Short mmCIF file of C-alpha atoms in Angstrom, two decimals:
data_model
loop_
_atom_site.label_atom_id
_atom_site.label_comp_id
_atom_site.label_asym_id
_atom_site.label_seq_id
_atom_site.Cartn_x
_atom_site.Cartn_y
_atom_site.Cartn_z
CA UNK A 126 34.54 -5.83 -2.58
CA UNK A 127 32.61 -2.57 -2.30
CA UNK A 128 34.12 0.71 -3.50
CA UNK A 129 35.54 2.96 -0.81
CA UNK A 130 35.10 6.65 -0.09
CA UNK A 131 38.15 8.95 0.07
CA UNK A 132 38.35 8.32 3.81
CA UNK A 133 38.54 4.52 3.32
CA UNK A 134 34.97 3.82 4.48
CA UNK A 135 32.59 1.63 2.51
CA UNK A 136 30.24 3.45 0.05
CA UNK A 137 27.60 0.69 0.18
CA UNK A 138 25.78 2.05 3.29
CA UNK A 139 25.52 5.49 1.58
CA UNK A 140 23.95 3.89 -1.51
CA UNK A 141 21.56 1.80 0.60
CA UNK A 142 20.44 4.85 2.56
CA UNK A 143 19.99 6.88 -0.62
CA UNK A 144 17.91 4.15 -2.28
CA UNK A 145 15.78 3.80 0.85
CA UNK A 146 15.17 7.57 0.91
CA UNK A 147 14.15 7.49 -2.79
CA UNK A 148 11.78 4.58 -2.12
CA UNK A 149 10.11 6.35 0.83
CA UNK A 150 9.78 9.58 -1.16
CA UNK A 151 8.29 7.71 -4.12
CA UNK A 152 5.72 5.98 -1.92
CA UNK A 153 4.70 9.34 -0.39
CA UNK A 154 4.44 10.86 -3.87
CA UNK A 155 2.26 7.99 -5.13
CA UNK A 156 0.02 8.22 -2.06
CA UNK A 157 -0.56 11.94 -2.74
CA UNK A 158 -1.53 11.48 -6.39
CA UNK A 159 -5.24 11.29 -7.26
CA UNK A 160 -4.58 8.23 -9.44
CA UNK A 161 -1.48 6.19 -10.26
CA UNK A 162 0.52 7.23 -13.32
CA UNK A 163 1.03 4.78 -16.18
CA UNK A 164 4.79 5.44 -16.01
CA UNK A 165 7.14 6.93 -13.43
CA UNK A 166 10.81 7.72 -14.06
CA UNK A 167 13.19 8.95 -11.36
CA UNK A 168 16.85 9.87 -11.87
CA UNK A 169 19.29 10.93 -9.19
CA UNK A 170 21.92 12.89 -11.17
CA UNK A 171 20.60 16.45 -11.81
CA UNK A 172 17.27 15.20 -10.37
CA UNK A 173 14.68 14.29 -13.00
CA UNK A 174 11.18 13.14 -12.08
CA UNK A 175 8.74 12.27 -14.86
CA UNK A 176 5.22 10.91 -14.46
CA UNK A 177 2.89 9.98 -17.30
CA UNK A 178 -0.84 9.35 -17.30
CA UNK A 179 -3.01 7.86 -20.00
CA UNK A 180 -4.59 10.57 -22.13
CA UNK A 181 -8.11 11.61 -21.12
CA UNK A 182 -10.69 9.65 -23.03
CA UNK A 183 -8.31 6.84 -23.91
CA UNK A 184 -9.98 3.46 -23.53
CA UNK A 185 -8.83 1.57 -20.49
CA UNK A 186 -9.50 -2.15 -20.12
CA UNK A 187 -10.26 -3.23 -16.59
CA UNK A 188 -10.60 -6.89 -15.78
CA UNK A 189 -12.76 -7.80 -12.80
CA UNK A 190 -10.81 -9.17 -9.87
CA UNK A 191 -11.09 -12.90 -9.36
CA UNK A 192 -13.16 -13.58 -6.29
CA UNK A 193 -13.67 -17.22 -5.30
CA UNK A 194 -16.42 -16.31 -2.81
CA UNK A 195 -18.42 -14.42 -5.43
CA UNK A 196 -18.54 -11.08 -3.60
CA UNK A 197 -16.43 -8.74 -5.72
CA UNK A 198 -18.49 -5.60 -5.15
CA UNK A 199 -17.23 -3.27 -2.41
CA UNK A 200 -19.09 -3.13 0.85
CA UNK A 201 -19.71 0.39 2.12
CA UNK A 202 -18.43 1.00 5.64
CA UNK A 203 -20.47 2.94 8.12
CA UNK A 204 -17.70 5.46 8.79
CA UNK A 205 -19.93 7.50 11.07
CA UNK A 206 -20.32 4.66 13.58
CA UNK A 207 -18.27 5.63 16.68
CA UNK A 208 -18.13 1.98 17.80
CA UNK A 209 -16.22 1.11 14.62
CA UNK A 210 -12.75 2.03 13.39
CA UNK A 211 -11.85 1.71 9.70
CA UNK A 212 -8.42 0.70 8.36
CA UNK A 213 -7.90 2.57 5.07
CA UNK A 214 -5.86 2.05 1.90
CA UNK A 215 -2.51 3.88 2.04
CA UNK A 216 -2.50 4.37 -1.76
CA UNK A 217 -4.25 3.51 -5.00
CA UNK A 218 -3.61 -0.06 -6.13
CA UNK A 219 -4.74 -3.66 -5.67
CA UNK A 220 -5.58 -4.95 -2.18
CA UNK A 221 -4.29 -8.33 -1.06
CA UNK A 222 -5.19 -10.03 2.20
CA UNK A 223 -2.25 -12.49 2.18
CA UNK A 224 1.51 -12.18 1.61
CA UNK A 225 1.31 -14.36 -1.53
CA UNK A 226 -1.32 -16.27 -3.52
CA UNK A 227 -2.60 -19.30 -1.62
CA UNK A 228 -1.09 -18.18 1.69
CA UNK A 229 -3.03 -17.66 4.90
CA UNK A 230 -4.46 -14.10 5.17
CA UNK A 231 -2.68 -11.66 7.49
CA UNK A 232 -5.90 -11.38 9.52
CA UNK A 233 -9.47 -12.69 9.40
CA UNK A 234 -12.71 -11.58 10.99
CA UNK A 235 -12.53 -12.08 14.74
CA UNK A 236 -8.76 -11.57 14.99
CA UNK A 237 -7.45 -9.02 17.48
CA UNK A 238 -4.93 -6.58 16.00
CA UNK A 239 -2.45 -4.15 17.53
CA UNK A 240 -1.45 -0.72 16.16
CA UNK A 241 1.30 -1.21 13.59
CA UNK A 242 0.37 -4.85 12.86
CA UNK A 243 0.28 -5.68 9.14
CA UNK A 244 -3.24 -6.57 8.00
CA UNK A 245 -2.82 -6.54 4.21
CA UNK A 246 -0.90 -5.28 1.18
CA UNK A 247 -1.69 -2.77 -1.55
CA UNK A 248 0.26 -3.31 -4.75
CA UNK A 249 0.94 -0.08 -6.63
CA UNK A 250 3.11 -0.13 -9.74
CA UNK A 251 4.86 -3.36 -8.69
CA UNK A 252 5.54 -1.97 -5.19
CA UNK A 253 4.09 -3.98 -2.30
CA UNK A 254 2.93 -1.42 0.26
CA UNK A 255 2.01 -2.88 3.65
CA UNK A 256 -1.32 -1.98 5.23
CA UNK A 257 -1.05 -1.60 9.00
CA UNK A 258 -3.72 -1.41 11.66
CA UNK A 259 -3.66 2.01 13.29
CA UNK A 260 -5.77 1.02 16.30
CA UNK A 261 -6.10 -1.83 18.79
CA UNK A 262 -9.25 -3.79 18.03
CA UNK A 263 -11.07 -6.83 16.74
CA UNK A 264 -11.50 -7.25 12.98
CA UNK A 265 -15.27 -7.19 12.56
CA UNK A 266 -15.49 -6.99 8.78
CA UNK A 267 -13.23 -7.17 5.73
CA UNK A 268 -14.66 -4.55 3.38
CA UNK A 269 -12.70 -5.29 0.17
CA UNK A 270 -12.21 -8.61 -1.57
CA UNK A 271 -8.75 -10.08 -2.06
CA UNK A 272 -7.36 -8.84 -5.39
CA UNK A 273 -9.82 -5.92 -5.59
CA UNK A 274 -8.72 -2.52 -6.92
CA UNK A 275 -8.76 0.19 -4.25
CA UNK A 276 -8.50 3.96 -4.16
CA UNK A 277 -6.43 6.03 -1.74
CA UNK A 278 -8.11 6.25 1.72
CA UNK A 279 -10.75 3.66 0.79
CA UNK A 280 -12.01 1.57 3.75
CA UNK A 281 -10.46 -1.92 3.75
CA UNK A 282 -11.37 -3.35 7.15
CA UNK A 283 -13.58 -2.47 10.09
CA UNK A 284 -12.37 -2.86 13.66
CA UNK A 285 -14.25 -2.85 16.90
CA UNK A 286 -11.90 -0.77 19.09
CA UNK A 287 -10.46 -2.27 22.27
CA UNK A 288 -8.88 -0.36 25.12
CA UNK A 289 -5.25 -0.92 24.71
#
C-alpha cells in the first residue's frame, strides 16, 4: 500500500510526477552541454547537482563502432539543399536505428515518416532518448551508422519533404 498525504490521498502520483520532471530537466541539461559528463549526480533534498568531466589531456579510449556493412565513417549531409530536410541528434551519445540489437530498424530508406514519428534512439549515459522526425517526408538517406557516436545537432537522416 502506498503512503498517504495528510489529506488521505496517495503520495505515489506526486513522486511519479516529481521523478518525471527531474528526468525531463536532466535530458534538457544534457542536451545543452557541449559534451557528456563522465558522472552526473542529482539530489532532491536541498538541491545538489554535480557534474564531472574527465580532466583535459587525460587519455580516452574510444572503440570504433561495429558496423556490419563496413561504412562506419559519417556521411556529410548537404544541409544547404532546400529539397532536403535533416533529422538531427537531440544530444551527444550513441545512435541506434532499432529499438534493440537484432530488431528491425525504426525506419529505412524509402519509408515515409510523419512529424513526431520515432526514427531512432540516442543513448546518453544509459538514458535512451528517442529521435523523432520533425517533418513529413521520405527517408532518402541514413547519414550515421547504427551504433555510431554522435554529437548534439549532428545530422542523422535526410528526408525529402512531402506536403503534409
